[in-house]
Amino acid sequence: MSTLTASLQIRHGMISDCKDLLTVYQTTRWQQHSYTQVQQVKDEHRGRMFRRFNWLVAEVDDHVIGETVFAMTERVGVGLAGVFLNLDIDVRHQKRGIGRELVRSAENAMAQMGAVRAFADAPPSSYNFWMKMGYFATRPVVVLKRSTAGMRGRLPRDITMREISDFYHTPRALRFSNLAHVGATLRLAREILDLGKTGMIVEFRSHESVAGVGVVCQRTSSIGEFVVDAMPGHEEHFLAMTGRIARLARRMRLKEIYSKVPVDAVNLFTDSTGWVEDEENLVPVTRLL
Ligand SMILES: CC(C)(COP(=O)(O)OP(=O)(O)OC[C@H]1O[C@@H](n2cnc3c(N)ncnc32)[C@H](O)[C@@H]1OP(=O)(O)O)[C@@H](O)C(=O)NCCC(=O)NCCS
């Protein structure tokens, strides 16, 4: 049974919390990243897109010992949804009900903003936690990768592509998710817009409306990650949009591109040869709010 600390307070995060969060990350993220400076944590909590996210922290005895960041997205077929972008509780404070409190506070905030469902990507080690919180596994994701060479894709004349550099002027394109993994465009676009990674974000438009979105972000000197999504009614152009993104990646001198794709969207790629499927070890989970 969890024993909840009496002095626990859940509140909005502030940049001054980053000092404590460095310690939190050193206990929870030591395998993926090497966090050594407060500045690294501050950089992750700033920027044009971050300002549109929601940030809650858990404080015990004047120390921040946990946090969650979540975003709102329009999930086609679902409605407005909240997506957990991260959730970290200092290892020394885990199993005392703090993760539960943070998740429930975030869900309440999501529901107040009109969300009908919440999504998270659970590392296998946290899957049981999410189960206990009432989440269940949804559309698994696989990694599809391919050489950027020889990919065709012709868009009809009435679909145009333009680069997005300012999130404020084109919020819709980055806020919906239809065929792509939920939250994937937001996460990747953020790396470019807020974290200064090399990449491009493009919007596909048909007449006056958004037809799709594409993001490609450099990972190594020759490999890039991408996400493409198409709005309802434009699904048939998904592969052509992907072809345009591959062309942009080639212009960035990337030789290979990969994307995390919901398993039921893999058939969208089968028209085009050369894709190789790899396993992804995150388990997407969801819960009705
Ligand atoms: C997953 C995580 C957020 C859980 O935080 P926490 O504060 O320990 O969770 P809580 O104490 O509120 O746990 C709520 C319930 O889940 C259970 N639980 C928590 N972690 C668990 C685990 N790894 N395995 C099994 N059950 C677990 C608790 O026992 C509790 O169950 P109970 O209500 O029956 O007592 C925390 O372990 C963490 O920060 N992990 C590293 C980062 C991570 O994986 N984040 C998730 C990214 S989406």
mmCIF file of N, CA and C in Angstrom, residues 123-196:
data_model
loop_
_atom_site.group_PDB
_atom_site.id
_atom_site.type_symbol
_atom_site.label_atom_id
_atom_site.label_comp_id
_atom_site.label_asym_id
_atom_site.label_seq_id
_atom_site.Cartn_x
_atom_site.Cartn_y
_atom_site.Cartn_z
ATOM 1 N N PRO A 123 7.350 3.108 -20.645
ATOM 2 C CA PRO A 123 8.471 2.180 -20.734
ATOM 3 C C PRO A 123 8.001 0.883 -20.047
ATOM 4 N N PRO A 124 8.453 -0.304 -20.507
ATOM 5 C CA PRO A 124 7.960 -1.551 -19.899
ATOM 6 C C PRO A 124 8.055 -1.550 -18.374
ATOM 7 N N SER A 125 9.077 -0.869 -17.814
ATOM 8 C CA SER A 125 9.244 -0.871 -16.355
ATOM 9 C C SER A 125 8.131 -0.110 -15.633
ATOM 10 N N SER A 126 7.400 0.761 -16.351
ATOM 11 C CA SER A 126 6.346 1.536 -15.688
ATOM 12 C C SER A 126 4.949 1.036 -16.063
ATOM 13 N N TYR A 127 4.896 -0.036 -16.857
ATOM 14 C CA TYR A 127 3.604 -0.512 -17.380
ATOM 15 C C TYR A 127 2.632 -0.860 -16.243
ATOM 16 N N ASN A 128 3.139 -1.545 -15.202
ATOM 17 C CA ASN A 128 2.257 -1.936 -14.088
ATOM 18 C C ASN A 128 1.680 -0.716 -13.378
ATOM 19 N N PHE A 129 2.499 0.316 -13.251
ATOM 20 C CA PHE A 129 2.017 1.563 -12.648
ATOM 21 C C PHE A 129 0.818 2.085 -13.437
ATOM 22 N N TRP A 130 0.952 2.158 -14.764
ATOM 23 C CA TRP A 130 -0.131 2.702 -15.593
ATOM 24 C C TRP A 130 -1.375 1.814 -15.518
ATOM 25 N N MET A 131 -1.166 0.490 -15.443
ATOM 26 C CA MET A 131 -2.308 -0.423 -15.277
ATOM 27 C C MET A 131 -3.063 -0.081 -13.995
ATOM 28 N N LYS A 132 -2.284 0.123 -12.900
ATOM 29 C CA LYS A 132 -2.920 0.450 -11.615
ATOM 30 C C LYS A 132 -3.645 1.789 -11.675
ATOM 31 N N MET A 133 -3.227 2.646 -12.568
ATOM 32 C CA MET A 133 -3.880 3.945 -12.714
ATOM 33 C C MET A 133 -5.107 3.868 -13.626
ATOM 34 N N GLY A 134 -5.410 2.674 -14.133
ATOM 35 C CA GLY A 134 -6.615 2.494 -14.959
ATOM 36 C C GLY A 134 -6.373 2.618 -16.455
ATOM 37 N N TYR A 135 -5.117 2.592 -16.875
ATOM 38 C CA TYR A 135 -4.795 2.685 -18.304
ATOM 39 C C TYR A 135 -4.709 1.283 -18.896
ATOM 40 N N PHE A 136 -4.938 1.173 -20.206
ATOM 41 C CA PHE A 136 -4.708 -0.109 -20.872
ATOM 42 C C PHE A 136 -3.949 0.133 -22.169
ATOM 43 N N ALA A 137 -3.318 -0.923 -22.639
ATOM 44 C CA ALA A 137 -2.468 -0.798 -23.827
ATOM 45 C C ALA A 137 -3.324 -0.507 -25.052
ATOM 46 N N THR A 138 -2.835 0.341 -25.933
ATOM 47 C CA THR A 138 -3.534 0.698 -27.165
ATOM 48 C C THR A 138 -2.549 0.606 -28.337
ATOM 49 N N ARG A 139 -3.087 0.741 -29.576
ATOM 50 C CA ARG A 139 -2.287 0.664 -30.810
ATOM 51 C C ARG A 139 -0.764 0.633 -30.593
ATOM 52 N N PRO A 140 -0.141 -0.561 -30.566
ATOM 53 C CA PRO A 140 1.319 -0.607 -30.387
ATOM 54 C C PRO A 140 2.037 0.102 -31.537
ATOM 55 N N VAL A 141 3.226 0.571 -31.271
ATOM 56 C CA VAL A 141 3.997 1.228 -32.337
ATOM 57 C C VAL A 141 5.186 0.360 -32.752
ATOM 58 N N VAL A 142 5.537 0.451 -34.025
ATOM 59 C CA VAL A 142 6.742 -0.208 -34.529
ATOM 60 C C VAL A 142 7.613 0.878 -35.163
ATOM 61 N N VAL A 143 8.881 0.559 -35.337
ATOM 62 C CA VAL A 143 9.776 1.513 -35.994
ATOM 63 C C VAL A 143 9.935 1.069 -37.444
ATOM 64 N N LEU A 144 9.641 1.976 -38.373
ATOM 65 C CA LEU A 144 9.859 1.675 -39.790
ATOM 66 C C LEU A 144 11.025 2.518 -40.275
ATOM 67 N N LYS A 145 11.993 1.868 -40.930
ATOM 68 C CA LYS A 145 13.116 2.663 -41.442
ATOM 69 C C LYS A 145 13.405 2.323 -42.890
ATOM 70 N N ARG A 146 14.064 3.267 -43.547
ATOM 71 C CA ARG A 146 14.272 3.129 -44.982
ATOM 72 C C ARG A 146 15.359 4.085 -45.439
ATOM 73 N N SER A 147 15.979 3.729 -46.543
ATOM 74 C CA SER A 147 16.925 4.649 -47.178
ATOM 75 C C SER A 147 16.133 5.830 -47.756
ATOM 76 N N THR A 148 16.747 7.002 -47.766
ATOM 77 C CA THR A 148 16.045 8.169 -48.324
ATOM 78 C C THR A 148 16.098 8.161 -49.854
ATOM 79 N N ALA A 149 16.890 7.262 -50.418
ATOM 80 C CA ALA A 149 17.048 7.244 -51.885
ATOM 81 C C ALA A 149 15.858 6.549 -52.539
ATOM 82 N N GLY A 150 15.499 7.039 -53.697
ATOM 83 C CA GLY A 150 14.530 6.348 -54.556
ATOM 84 C C GLY A 150 13.111 6.312 -54.037
ATOM 85 N N MET A 151 12.755 7.233 -53.159
ATOM 86 C CA MET A 151 11.361 7.241 -52.717
ATOM 87 C C MET A 151 10.550 8.194 -53.551
ATOM 88 N N ARG A 152 9.507 7.656 -54.153
ATOM 89 C CA ARG A 152 8.683 8.518 -54.990
ATOM 90 C C ARG A 152 7.471 9.026 -54.221
ATOM 91 N N GLY A 153 6.820 9.963 -54.734
ATOM 92 C CA GLY A 153 5.603 10.469 -54.083
ATOM 93 C C GLY A 153 5.188 11.746 -54.757
ATOM 94 N N ARG A 154 4.115 11.663 -55.536
ATOM 95 C CA ARG A 154 3.666 12.849 -56.261
ATOM 96 C C ARG A 154 2.375 13.358 -55.628
ATOM 97 N N LEU A 155 2.437 14.585 -55.165
ATOM 98 C CA LEU A 155 1.248 15.184 -54.565
ATOM 99 C C LEU A 155 0.383 15.787 -55.665
ATOM 100 N N PRO A 156 -0.950 15.726 -55.508
ATOM 101 C CA PRO A 156 -1.786 16.390 -56.504
ATOM 102 C C PRO A 156 -1.513 17.898 -56.492
ATOM 103 N N ARG A 157 -1.849 18.538 -57.612
ATOM 104 C CA ARG A 157 -1.536 19.959 -57.755
ATOM 105 C C ARG A 157 -2.138 20.855 -56.689
ATOM 106 N N ASP A 158 -3.309 20.453 -56.206
ATOM 107 C CA ASP A 158 -3.974 21.348 -55.247
ATOM 108 C C ASP A 158 -3.426 21.182 -53.825
ATOM 109 N N ILE A 159 -2.440 20.309 -53.636
ATOM 110 C CA ILE A 159 -1.833 20.217 -52.295
ATOM 111 C C ILE A 159 -0.450 20.864 -52.329
ATOM 112 N N THR A 160 -0.293 21.856 -51.484
ATOM 113 C CA THR A 160 0.977 22.575 -51.452
ATOM 114 C C THR A 160 1.687 22.289 -50.130
ATOM 115 N N MET A 161 3.004 22.486 -50.167
ATOM 116 C CA MET A 161 3.794 22.232 -48.951
ATOM 117 C C MET A 161 4.513 23.517 -48.577
ATOM 118 N N ARG A 162 4.459 23.869 -47.320
ATOM 119 C CA ARG A 162 5.229 25.041 -46.893
ATOM 120 C C ARG A 162 5.841 24.807 -45.529
ATOM 121 N N GLU A 163 6.974 25.452 -45.307
ATOM 122 C CA GLU A 163 7.691 25.236 -44.057
ATOM 123 C C GLU A 163 7.009 25.992 -42.909
ATOM 124 N N ILE A 164 6.987 25.374 -41.733
ATOM 125 C CA ILE A 164 6.474 26.046 -40.541
ATOM 126 C C ILE A 164 7.678 26.427 -39.688
ATOM 127 N N SER A 165 7.778 27.698 -39.367
ATOM 128 C CA SER A 165 8.853 28.065 -38.459
ATOM 129 C C SER A 165 8.294 28.722 -37.214
ATOM 130 N N ASP A 166 7.040 29.142 -37.298
ATOM 131 C CA ASP A 166 6.437 29.787 -36.151
ATOM 132 C C ASP A 166 5.197 29.025 -35.720
ATOM 133 N N PHE A 167 5.280 28.409 -34.561
ATOM 134 C CA PHE A 167 4.204 27.574 -34.046
ATOM 135 C C PHE A 167 2.911 28.368 -33.856
ATOM 136 N N TYR A 168 3.023 29.623 -33.495
ATOM 137 C CA TYR A 168 1.828 30.404 -33.178
ATOM 138 C C TYR A 168 0.909 30.621 -34.366
ATOM 139 N N HIS A 169 1.507 30.738 -35.548
ATOM 140 C CA HIS A 169 0.668 31.037 -36.702
ATOM 141 C C HIS A 169 0.013 29.816 -37.317
ATOM 142 N N THR A 170 0.474 28.656 -36.955
ATOM 143 C CA THR A 170 -0.090 27.448 -37.555
ATOM 144 C C THR A 170 -0.316 26.370 -36.489
ATOM 145 N N PRO A 171 -1.113 26.682 -35.508
ATOM 146 C CA PRO A 171 -1.236 25.710 -34.425
ATOM 147 C C PRO A 171 -1.911 24.399 -34.837
ATOM 148 N N ARG A 172 -2.896 24.461 -35.739
ATOM 149 C CA ARG A 172 -3.703 23.287 -36.047
ATOM 150 C C ARG A 172 -2.842 22.121 -36.557
ATOM 151 N N ALA A 173 -1.918 22.435 -37.473
ATOM 152 C CA ALA A 173 -1.139 21.381 -38.127
ATOM 153 C C ALA A 173 -0.388 20.516 -37.123
ATOM 154 N N LEU A 174 0.063 21.125 -36.048
ATOM 155 C CA LEU A 174 0.844 20.355 -35.094
ATOM 156 C C LEU A 174 -0.004 19.807 -33.957
ATOM 157 N N ARG A 175 -1.273 20.147 -33.954
ATOM 158 C CA ARG A 175 -2.089 19.738 -32.814
ATOM 159 C C ARG A 175 -2.997 18.567 -33.096
ATOM 160 N N PHE A 176 -3.147 18.167 -34.354
ATOM 161 C CA PHE A 176 -4.043 17.047 -34.597
ATOM 162 C C PHE A 176 -3.234 15.765 -34.726
ATOM 163 N N SER A 177 -3.879 14.638 -34.481
ATOM 164 C CA SER A 177 -3.235 13.381 -34.830
ATOM 165 C C SER A 177 -4.302 12.437 -35.361
ATOM 166 N N ASN A 178 -3.990 11.844 -36.509
ATOM 167 C CA ASN A 178 -4.936 10.968 -37.187
ATOM 168 C C ASN A 178 -4.293 9.609 -37.428
ATOM 169 N N LEU A 179 -3.352 9.551 -38.388
ATOM 170 C CA LEU A 179 -2.693 8.282 -38.702
ATOM 171 C C LEU A 179 -1.425 8.091 -37.871
ATOM 172 N N ALA A 180 -0.827 9.205 -37.449
ATOM 173 C CA ALA A 180 0.454 9.133 -36.723
ATOM 174 C C ALA A 180 0.228 8.713 -35.268
ATOM 175 N N HIS A 181 1.287 8.272 -34.620
ATOM 176 C CA HIS A 181 1.223 7.948 -33.199
ATOM 177 C C HIS A 181 0.858 9.220 -32.429
ATOM 178 N N VAL A 182 -0.053 9.089 -31.472
ATOM 179 C CA VAL A 182 -0.552 10.281 -30.777
ATOM 180 C C VAL A 182 0.596 11.022 -30.062
ATOM 181 N N GLY A 183 0.667 12.318 -30.310
ATOM 182 C CA GLY A 183 1.696 13.158 -29.684
ATOM 183 C C GLY A 183 3.028 13.162 -30.432
ATOM 184 N N ALA A 184 3.163 12.316 -31.476
ATOM 185 C CA ALA A 184 4.462 12.171 -32.137
ATOM 186 C C ALA A 184 4.907 13.455 -32.850
ATOM 187 N N THR A 185 3.980 14.134 -33.528
ATOM 188 C CA THR A 185 4.364 15.366 -34.231
ATOM 189 C C THR A 185 4.789 16.441 -33.233
ATOM 190 N N LEU A 186 4.031 16.536 -32.120
ATOM 191 C CA LEU A 186 4.353 17.532 -31.096
ATOM 192 C C LEU A 186 5.755 17.315 -30.530
ATOM 193 N N ARG A 187 6.042 16.041 -30.197
ATOM 194 C CA ARG A 187 7.351 15.736 -29.592
ATOM 195 C C ARG A 187 8.497 16.078 -30.532
ATOM 196 N N LEU A 188 8.351 15.674 -31.808
ATOM 197 C CA LEU A 188 9.474 15.859 -32.739
ATOM 198 C C LEU A 188 9.617 17.338 -33.133
ATOM 199 N N ALA A 189 8.469 18.007 -33.344
ATOM 200 C CA ALA A 189 8.519 19.432 -33.704
ATOM 201 C C ALA A 189 9.166 20.236 -32.582
ATOM 202 N N ARG A 190 8.874 19.820 -31.355
ATOM 203 C CA ARG A 190 9.424 20.537 -30.202
ATOM 204 C C ARG A 190 10.952 20.471 -30.180
ATOM 205 N N GLU A 191 11.498 19.326 -30.592
ATOM 206 C CA GLU A 191 12.960 19.191 -30.589
ATOM 207 C C GLU A 191 13.591 20.221 -31.522
ATOM 208 N N ILE A 192 12.858 20.544 -32.611
ATOM 209 C CA ILE A 192 13.387 21.511 -33.582
ATOM 210 C C ILE A 192 13.111 22.941 -33.106
ATOM 211 N N LEU A 193 11.845 23.199 -32.737
ATOM 212 C CA LEU A 193 11.463 24.582 -32.402
ATOM 213 C C LEU A 193 12.023 25.047 -31.059
ATOM 214 N N ASP A 194 12.044 24.145 -30.058
ATOM 215 C CA ASP A 194 12.461 24.575 -28.717
ATOM 216 C C ASP A 194 13.884 24.153 -28.372
ATOM 217 N N LEU A 195 14.296 22.988 -28.817
ATOM 218 C CA LEU A 195 15.592 22.470 -28.368
ATOM 219 C C LEU A 195 16.700 22.690 -29.391
ATOM 220 N N GLY A 196 16.358 23.332 -30.499
ATOM 221 C CA GLY A 196 17.377 23.754 -31.466
ATOM 222 C C GLY A 196 17.997 22.626 -32.282
#
